[in-house]
Amino acid sequence: DGGITQSPKYLFRKEGQNVTLSCEQNLNHDAMYWYRQDPGQGLRLIYYSQIVNDFQKGDIAEGYSVSREKKESFPLTVTSAQKNPTAFYLCASSHDAPRAPYGYTFGSGTRLTVV
Amino acid sequence: RKEVEQDPGPFNVPEGATVAFNCTYSNSASQSFFWYRQDCRKEPKLLMSVYSSGNEDGRFTAQLNRASQYISLLIRDSKLSDSATYLCVVGSGGYNKLIFGAGTRLAVHP
């Protein structure tokens, strides 16, 4: 079955470390997205990519980096420059644009905690 | 002003009740509209798309008023399993990403 796989499910980061969150999809979707969700808040867009080798900053890109070398993969690196990285990170994908009736398909998320 | 605004709730209702959620959005150029459901500590899942003509899926009815930039979701005959957070989601004017409201929490009790 097609879907999006995020790994790991839980991740613990020490102060000053960079960590990379994996996101892989086999839906043949062109576009992929990274969102962050904090408790009681909505999803905020970090980065998105509509095509291989191209990506755009979202609303809160500072302290994060991404790459899109393959259509199936869109890893997110949380760098030491991100001062408050503890959050629930969600990866999503869509056909060329997230139009009705399909919207996004989400992965199951990675819960990142700074220790 | 937030791009998508929702009443955070929580809405506490008994089983069998009818409950309505409202949402407003600020970008008049938006062209796609959705309701997503998110269970505690899980990813959001698409509940239904929303169209100007209104649409229904079983006990769920969604309405869109473009003139007022207002979206609604009506749940009839609430079940315990409907307890979740409901996210109002609007496409950006450029069609390239979705913007999420903070969600309305629903708790259905016996």
PDB file of C-alpha atoms in Angstrom:
ATOM      1  CA  ASP A   1       0.000   0.000   0.000  1.00  0.00           C
ATOM      2  CA  GLY A   2       1.174   3.512  -0.781  1.00  0.00           C
ATOM      3  CA  GLY A   3       1.895   5.961   1.967  1.00  0.00           C
ATOM      4  CA  ILE A   4       4.345   8.222   3.735  1.00  0.00           C
ATOM      5  CA  THR A   5       6.841   6.882   6.241  1.00  0.00           C
ATOM      6  CA  GLN A   6       8.465   9.106   8.835  1.00  0.00           C
ATOM      7  CA  SER A   7      11.279   7.936  11.042  1.00  0.00           C
ATOM      8  CA  PRO A   8      12.103   7.816  13.813  1.00  0.00           C
ATOM      9  CA  LYS A   9       8.828   8.060  15.720  1.00  0.00           C
ATOM     10  CA  TYR A  10      10.604   9.554  18.751  1.00  0.00           C
ATOM     11  CA  LEU A  11      13.912  11.427  18.738  1.00  0.00           C
ATOM     12  CA  PHE A  12      15.908  12.950  21.540  1.00  0.00           C
ATOM     13  CA  ARG A  13      18.426  15.676  20.804  1.00  0.00           C
ATOM     14  CA  LYS A  14      21.112  17.094  23.001  1.00  0.00           C
ATOM     15  CA  GLU A  15      21.751  20.818  23.073  1.00  0.00           C
ATOM     16  CA  GLY A  16      23.955  21.869  20.152  1.00  0.00           C
ATOM     17  CA  GLN A  17      23.331  18.761  18.052  1.00  0.00           C
ATOM     18  CA  ASN A  18      22.001  18.577  14.529  1.00  0.00           C
ATOM     19  CA  VAL A  19      19.450  15.842  13.871  1.00  0.00           C
ATOM     20  CA  THR A  20      17.821  14.650  10.660  1.00  0.00           C
ATOM     21  CA  LEU A  21      14.221  13.484  10.348  1.00  0.00           C
ATOM     22  CA  SER A  22      13.416  11.112   7.522  1.00  0.00           C
ATOM     23  CA  CYS A  23      10.366  11.300   5.241  1.00  0.00           C
ATOM     24  CA  GLU A  24       9.793   8.850   2.384  1.00  0.00           C
ATOM     25  CA  GLN A  25       6.699   8.479   0.174  1.00  0.00           C
ATOM     26  CA  ASN A  26       5.718   5.920  -2.454  1.00  0.00           C
ATOM     27  CA  LEU A  27       2.607   7.720  -3.655  1.00  0.00           C
ATOM     28  CA  ASN A  28       4.361   9.201  -6.692  1.00  0.00           C
ATOM     29  CA  HIS A  29       3.480  12.646  -5.359  1.00  0.00           C
ATOM     30  CA  ASP A  30       5.403  15.625  -6.734  1.00  0.00           C
ATOM     31  CA  ALA A  31       5.072  17.936  -3.728  1.00  0.00           C
ATOM     32  CA  MET A  32       6.280  17.370  -0.172  1.00  0.00           C
ATOM     33  CA  TYR A  33       6.001  19.498   2.961  1.00  0.00           C
ATOM     34  CA  TRP A  34       7.314  19.776   6.509  1.00  0.00           C
ATOM     35  CA  TYR A  35       5.171  21.187   9.305  1.00  0.00           C
ATOM     36  CA  ARG A  36       5.769  21.687  12.985  1.00  0.00           C
ATOM     37  CA  GLN A  37       3.022  21.414  15.617  1.00  0.00           C
ATOM     38  CA  ASP A  38       3.364  22.697  19.166  1.00  0.00           C
ATOM     39  CA  PRO A  39       0.871  21.755  21.916  1.00  0.00           C
ATOM     40  CA  GLY A  40      -2.462  23.495  21.466  1.00  0.00           C
ATOM     41  CA  GLN A  41      -1.315  25.182  18.274  1.00  0.00           C
ATOM     42  CA  GLY A  42      -1.927  24.736  14.594  1.00  0.00           C
ATOM     43  CA  LEU A  43       0.513  23.352  12.059  1.00  0.00           C
ATOM     44  CA  ARG A  44       3.185  25.794  10.895  1.00  0.00           C
ATOM     45  CA  LEU A  45       4.966  25.330   7.570  1.00  0.00           C
ATOM     46  CA  ILE A  46       8.745  24.916   7.718  1.00  0.00           C
ATOM     47  CA  TYR A  47       9.722  24.059   4.121  1.00  0.00           C
ATOM     48  CA  TYR A  48       8.066  22.684   1.022  1.00  0.00           C
ATOM     49  CA  SER A  49       9.178  21.283  -2.307  1.00  0.00           C
ATOM     50  CA  GLN A  50       7.141  21.058  -5.473  1.00  0.00           C
ATOM     51  CA  ILE A  51       9.772  19.351  -7.599  1.00  0.00           C
ATOM     52  CA  VAL A  52      13.063  17.498  -7.239  1.00  0.00           C
ATOM     53  CA  ASN A  53      16.073  19.716  -6.522  1.00  0.00           C
ATOM     54  CA  ASP A  54      13.900  22.686  -5.614  1.00  0.00           C
ATOM     55  CA  PHE A  55      12.363  23.815  -2.316  1.00  0.00           C
ATOM     56  CA  GLN A  56      10.985  26.955  -0.688  1.00  0.00           C
ATOM     57  CA  LYS A  57      11.008  28.331   2.821  1.00  0.00           C
ATOM     58  CA  GLY A  58       7.791  28.307   4.756  1.00  0.00           C
ATOM     59  CA  ASP A  59       6.824  30.559   7.640  1.00  0.00           C
ATOM     60  CA  ILE A  60       9.348  29.252  10.185  1.00  0.00           C
ATOM     61  CA  ALA A  61      12.390  28.034   8.201  1.00  0.00           C
ATOM     62  CA  GLU A  62      15.065  29.518  10.480  1.00  0.00           C
ATOM     63  CA  GLY A  63      17.170  26.799  12.116  1.00  0.00           C
ATOM     64  CA  TYR A  64      16.045  24.112   9.655  1.00  0.00           C
ATOM     65  CA  SER A  65      17.388  22.771   6.356  1.00  0.00           C
ATOM     66  CA  VAL A  66      16.055  20.339   3.746  1.00  0.00           C
ATOM     67  CA  SER A  67      17.074  18.576   0.561  1.00  0.00           C
ATOM     68  CA  ARG A  68      15.075  17.024  -2.285  1.00  0.00           C
ATOM     69  CA  GLU A  69      17.463  14.862  -4.271  1.00  0.00           C
ATOM     70  CA  LYS A  70      14.847  12.208  -5.038  1.00  0.00           C
ATOM     71  CA  LYS A  71      11.126  12.480  -5.666  1.00  0.00           C
ATOM     72  CA  GLU A  72      10.414   9.989  -2.888  1.00  0.00           C
ATOM     73  CA  SER A  73      12.483  11.588  -0.137  1.00  0.00           C
ATOM     74  CA  PHE A  74      12.425  14.940   1.708  1.00  0.00           C
ATOM     75  CA  PRO A  75      14.614  14.826   4.837  1.00  0.00           C
ATOM     76  CA  LEU A  76      14.532  17.657   7.381  1.00  0.00           C
ATOM     77  CA  THR A  77      17.589  18.639   9.428  1.00  0.00           C
ATOM     78  CA  VAL A  78      17.006  20.456  12.692  1.00  0.00           C
ATOM     79  CA  THR A  79      20.187  22.408  13.303  1.00  0.00           C
ATOM     80  CA  SER A  80      21.662  23.726  16.527  1.00  0.00           C
ATOM     81  CA  ALA A  81      20.520  27.175  15.405  1.00  0.00           C
ATOM     82  CA  GLN A  82      16.903  26.176  16.112  1.00  0.00           C
ATOM     83  CA  LYS A  83      16.504  27.402  19.682  1.00  0.00           C
ATOM     84  CA  ASN A  84      13.261  25.671  20.568  1.00  0.00           C
ATOM     85  CA  PRO A  85      13.094  22.441  18.554  1.00  0.00           C
ATOM     86  CA  THR A  86      10.909  20.380  20.890  1.00  0.00           C
ATOM     87  CA  ALA A  87       7.745  19.728  18.861  1.00  0.00           C
ATOM     88  CA  PHE A  88       5.775  17.245  16.770  1.00  0.00           C
ATOM     89  CA  TYR A  89       7.079  17.237  13.175  1.00  0.00           C
ATOM     90  CA  LEU A  90       4.780  16.192  10.363  1.00  0.00           C
ATOM     91  CA  CYS A  91       5.708  15.427   6.778  1.00  0.00           C
ATOM     92  CA  ALA A  92       3.042  15.553   4.071  1.00  0.00           C
ATOM     93  CA  SER A  93       2.802  15.045   0.335  1.00  0.00           C
ATOM     94  CA  SER A  94       0.367  15.907  -2.430  1.00  0.00           C
ATOM     95  CA  HIS A  95      -0.040  15.710  -6.184  1.00  0.00           C
ATOM     96  CA  ASP A  96       1.372  18.753  -7.930  1.00  0.00           C
ATOM     97  CA  ALA A  97      -0.854  20.975  -5.775  1.00  0.00           C
ATOM     98  CA  PRO A  98      -3.009  20.172  -2.728  1.00  0.00           C
ATOM     99  CA  ARG A  99      -6.358  20.717  -4.440  1.00  0.00           C
ATOM    100  CA  ALA A 100      -9.689  19.207  -3.489  1.00  0.00           C
ATOM    101  CA  PRO A 101     -10.634  16.459  -3.063  1.00  0.00           C
ATOM    102  CA  TYR A 102      -7.213  15.063  -2.126  1.00  0.00           C
ATOM    103  CA  GLY A 103      -5.427  17.679  -0.017  1.00  0.00           C
ATOM    104  CA  TYR A 104      -2.389  16.312   1.772  1.00  0.00           C
ATOM    105  CA  THR A 105      -1.467  12.831   2.910  1.00  0.00           C
ATOM    106  CA  PHE A 106       0.467  12.930   6.181  1.00  0.00           C
ATOM    107  CA  GLY A 107       3.083  10.672   7.676  1.00  0.00           C
ATOM    108  CA  SER A 108       2.632   9.542  11.282  1.00  0.00           C
ATOM    109  CA  GLY A 109       5.033  12.181  12.598  1.00  0.00           C
ATOM    110  CA  THR A 110       8.253  12.420  14.601  1.00  0.00           C
ATOM    111  CA  ARG A 111       8.176  13.666  18.164  1.00  0.00           C
ATOM    112  CA  LEU A 112      11.445  15.539  18.868  1.00  0.00           C
ATOM    113  CA  THR A 113      12.538  16.361  22.397  1.00  0.00           C
ATOM    114  CA  VAL A 114      15.605  18.316  23.504  1.00  0.00           C
ATOM    115  CA  VAL A 115      17.280  16.753  26.526  1.00  0.00           C
TER     116      VAL A 115
ATOM    117  CA  ARG B   1      -5.087  38.441  12.197  1.00  0.00           C
ATOM    118  CA  LYS B   2      -4.569  34.698  11.695  1.00  0.00           C
ATOM    119  CA  GLU B   3      -5.141  33.391   8.170  1.00  0.00           C
ATOM    120  CA  VAL B   4      -7.520  30.682   9.415  1.00  0.00           C
ATOM    121  CA  GLU B   5      -9.407  31.157  12.673  1.00  0.00           C
ATOM    122  CA  GLN B   6     -11.376  28.604  14.641  1.00  0.00           C
ATOM    123  CA  ASP B   7     -13.035  28.506  18.042  1.00  0.00           C
ATOM    124  CA  PRO B   8     -10.631  26.329  20.090  1.00  0.00           C
ATOM    125  CA  GLY B   9     -13.416  24.782  22.195  1.00  0.00           C
ATOM    126  CA  PRO B  10     -13.543  22.350  23.815  1.00  0.00           C
ATOM    127  CA  PHE B  11     -17.045  21.378  22.827  1.00  0.00           C
ATOM    128  CA  ASN B  12     -18.356  18.851  25.342  1.00  0.00           C
ATOM    129  CA  VAL B  13     -21.480  17.128  24.035  1.00  0.00           C
ATOM    130  CA  PRO B  14     -23.466  13.981  24.868  1.00  0.00           C
ATOM    131  CA  GLU B  15     -23.741  11.083  22.473  1.00  0.00           C
ATOM    132  CA  GLY B  16     -26.406  11.703  19.864  1.00  0.00           C
ATOM    133  CA  ALA B  17     -26.040  15.488  19.921  1.00  0.00           C
ATOM    134  CA  THR B  18     -25.600  17.679  16.869  1.00  0.00           C
ATOM    135  CA  VAL B  19     -22.574  19.964  16.975  1.00  0.00           C
ATOM    136  CA  ALA B  20     -21.410  22.677  14.591  1.00  0.00           C
ATOM    137  CA  PHE B  21     -17.920  24.100  14.097  1.00  0.00           C
ATOM    138  CA  ASN B  22     -17.152  27.360  12.354  1.00  0.00           C
ATOM    139  CA  CYS B  23     -14.066  28.723  10.687  1.00  0.00           C
ATOM    140  CA  THR B  24     -13.153  31.975   8.929  1.00  0.00           C
ATOM    141  CA  TYR B  25     -10.294  32.611   6.530  1.00  0.00           C
ATOM    142  CA  SER B  26      -8.647  35.822   5.423  1.00  0.00           C
ATOM    143  CA  ASN B  27      -7.409  35.171   1.865  1.00  0.00           C
ATOM    144  CA  SER B  28     -10.209  35.740  -0.621  1.00  0.00           C
ATOM    145  CA  ALA B  29      -8.066  34.100  -3.346  1.00  0.00           C
ATOM    146  CA  SER B  30      -8.178  30.697  -1.615  1.00  0.00           C
ATOM    147  CA  GLN B  31      -9.619  27.989  -3.836  1.00  0.00           C
ATOM    148  CA  SER B  32      -9.492  24.743  -1.858  1.00  0.00           C
ATOM    149  CA  PHE B  33     -11.016  23.983   1.521  1.00  0.00           C
ATOM    150  CA  PHE B  34     -10.924  20.975   3.809  1.00  0.00           C
ATOM    151  CA  TRP B  35     -11.764  19.625   7.228  1.00  0.00           C
ATOM    152  CA  TYR B  36      -9.164  17.339   8.800  1.00  0.00           C
ATOM    153  CA  ARG B  37      -9.536  15.285  11.958  1.00  0.00           C
ATOM    154  CA  GLN B  38      -6.622  14.848  14.378  1.00  0.00           C
ATOM    155  CA  ASP B  39      -6.659  12.358  17.222  1.00  0.00           C
ATOM    156  CA  CYS B  40      -4.470  12.964  20.263  1.00  0.00           C
ATOM    157  CA  ARG B  41      -0.766  12.608  19.410  1.00  0.00           C
ATOM    158  CA  LYS B  42      -1.535  11.405  15.877  1.00  0.00           C
ATOM    159  CA  GLU B  43      -1.264  12.875  12.408  1.00  0.00           C
ATOM    160  CA  PRO B  44      -4.172  14.789  10.834  1.00  0.00           C
ATOM    161  CA  LYS B  45      -6.389  12.779   8.503  1.00  0.00           C
ATOM    162  CA  LEU B  46      -8.610  14.156   5.771  1.00  0.00           C
ATOM    163  CA  LEU B  47     -12.252  14.171   6.821  1.00  0.00           C
ATOM    164  CA  MET B  48     -13.749  15.877   3.799  1.00  0.00           C
ATOM    165  CA  SER B  49     -13.219  18.547   1.192  1.00  0.00           C
ATOM    166  CA  VAL B  50     -15.585  21.516   1.215  1.00  0.00           C
ATOM    167  CA  TYR B  51     -17.332  22.922  -1.829  1.00  0.00           C
ATOM    168  CA  SER B  52     -19.462  26.014  -2.440  1.00  0.00           C
ATOM    169  CA  SER B  53     -22.468  23.825  -3.136  1.00  0.00           C
ATOM    170  CA  GLY B  54     -22.103  22.165   0.259  1.00  0.00           C
ATOM    171  CA  ASN B  55     -21.402  18.502   0.670  1.00  0.00           C
ATOM    172  CA  GLU B  56     -22.389  15.669   2.942  1.00  0.00           C
ATOM    173  CA  ASP B  57     -20.686  12.442   3.970  1.00  0.00           C
ATOM    174  CA  GLY B  58     -22.885  10.352   6.242  1.00  0.00           C
ATOM    175  CA  ARG B  59     -23.352  12.250   9.496  1.00  0.00           C
ATOM    176  CA  PHE B  60     -21.001  15.061   8.413  1.00  0.00           C
ATOM    177  CA  THR B  61     -22.048  18.121   6.409  1.00  0.00           C
ATOM    178  CA  ALA B  62     -19.670  20.872   5.286  1.00  0.00           C
ATOM    179  CA  GLN B  63     -20.619  24.294   3.951  1.00  0.00           C
ATOM    180  CA  LEU B  64     -18.587  27.071   2.350  1.00  0.00           C
ATOM    181  CA  ASN B  65     -19.650  30.700   2.044  1.00  0.00           C
ATOM    182  CA  ARG B  66     -17.115  32.439  -0.193  1.00  0.00           C
ATOM    183  CA  ALA B  67     -18.703  35.872   0.190  1.00  0.00           C
ATOM    184  CA  SER B  68     -18.315  35.745   3.977  1.00  0.00           C
ATOM    185  CA  GLN B  69     -15.110  33.662   3.846  1.00  0.00           C
ATOM    186  CA  TYR B  70     -16.699  31.230   6.263  1.00  0.00           C
ATOM    187  CA  ILE B  71     -16.598  27.424   6.480  1.00  0.00           C
ATOM    188  CA  SER B  72     -18.681  25.169   8.704  1.00  0.00           C
ATOM    189  CA  LEU B  73     -18.819  21.525   9.724  1.00  0.00           C
ATOM    190  CA  LEU B  74     -21.944  19.942  11.161  1.00  0.00           C
ATOM    191  CA  ILE B  75     -21.802  16.573  12.914  1.00  0.00           C
ATOM    192  CA  ARG B  76     -25.139  14.865  13.546  1.00  0.00           C
ATOM    193  CA  ASP B  77     -25.800  12.010  15.980  1.00  0.00           C
ATOM    194  CA  SER B  78     -22.370  12.358  17.652  1.00  0.00           C
ATOM    195  CA  LYS B  79     -20.525   9.171  18.573  1.00  0.00           C
ATOM    196  CA  LEU B  80     -17.890   8.635  21.242  1.00  0.00           C
ATOM    197  CA  SER B  81     -15.471   7.933  18.404  1.00  0.00           C
ATOM    198  CA  ASP B  82     -15.988  11.449  17.036  1.00  0.00           C
ATOM    199  CA  SER B  83     -13.949  12.829  19.958  1.00  0.00           C
ATOM    200  CA  ALA B  84     -10.942  14.507  18.332  1.00  0.00           C
ATOM    201  CA  THR B  85      -9.642  17.883  17.208  1.00  0.00           C
ATOM    202  CA  TYR B  86     -11.126  19.177  13.951  1.00  0.00           C
ATOM    203  CA  LEU B  87      -8.837  21.293  11.790  1.00  0.00           C
ATOM    204  CA  CYS B  88     -10.130  23.814   9.286  1.00  0.00           C
ATOM    205  CA  VAL B  89      -7.720  23.927   6.337  1.00  0.00           C
ATOM    206  CA  VAL B  90      -7.559  26.410   3.473  1.00  0.00           C
ATOM    207  CA  GLY B  91      -5.451  26.415   0.329  1.00  0.00           C
ATOM    208  CA  SER B  92      -3.136  29.334  -0.188  1.00  0.00           C
ATOM    209  CA  GLY B  93      -4.027  31.655  -3.027  1.00  0.00           C
ATOM    210  CA  GLY B  94      -1.120  30.245  -5.027  1.00  0.00           C
ATOM    211  CA  TYR B  95      -2.432  26.654  -4.881  1.00  0.00           C
ATOM    212  CA  ASN B  96       0.902  25.421  -3.593  1.00  0.00           C
ATOM    213  CA  LYS B  97       0.306  24.831   0.122  1.00  0.00           C
ATOM    214  CA  LEU B  98      -2.351  24.469   2.793  1.00  0.00           C
ATOM    215  CA  ILE B  99      -2.878  26.694   5.814  1.00  0.00           C
ATOM    216  CA  PHE B 100      -4.191  25.138   9.002  1.00  0.00           C
ATOM    217  CA  GLY B 101      -6.369  26.540  11.726  1.00  0.00           C
ATOM    218  CA  ALA B 102      -5.402  25.732  15.310  1.00  0.00           C
ATOM    219  CA  GLY B 103      -8.309  23.291  15.591  1.00  0.00           C
ATOM    220  CA  THR B 104     -11.503  22.851  17.582  1.00  0.00           C
ATOM    221  CA  ARG B 105     -11.529  20.116  20.188  1.00  0.00           C
ATOM    222  CA  LEU B 106     -14.624  17.924  20.488  1.00  0.00           C
ATOM    223  CA  ALA B 107     -15.297  15.637  23.435  1.00  0.00           C
ATOM    224  CA  VAL B 108     -18.341  13.356  23.163  1.00  0.00           C
ATOM    225  CA  HIS B 109     -19.437  11.784  26.449  1.00  0.00           C
ATOM    226  CA  PRO B 110     -21.857   8.921  27.213  1.00  0.00           C
TER     227      PRO B 110
END
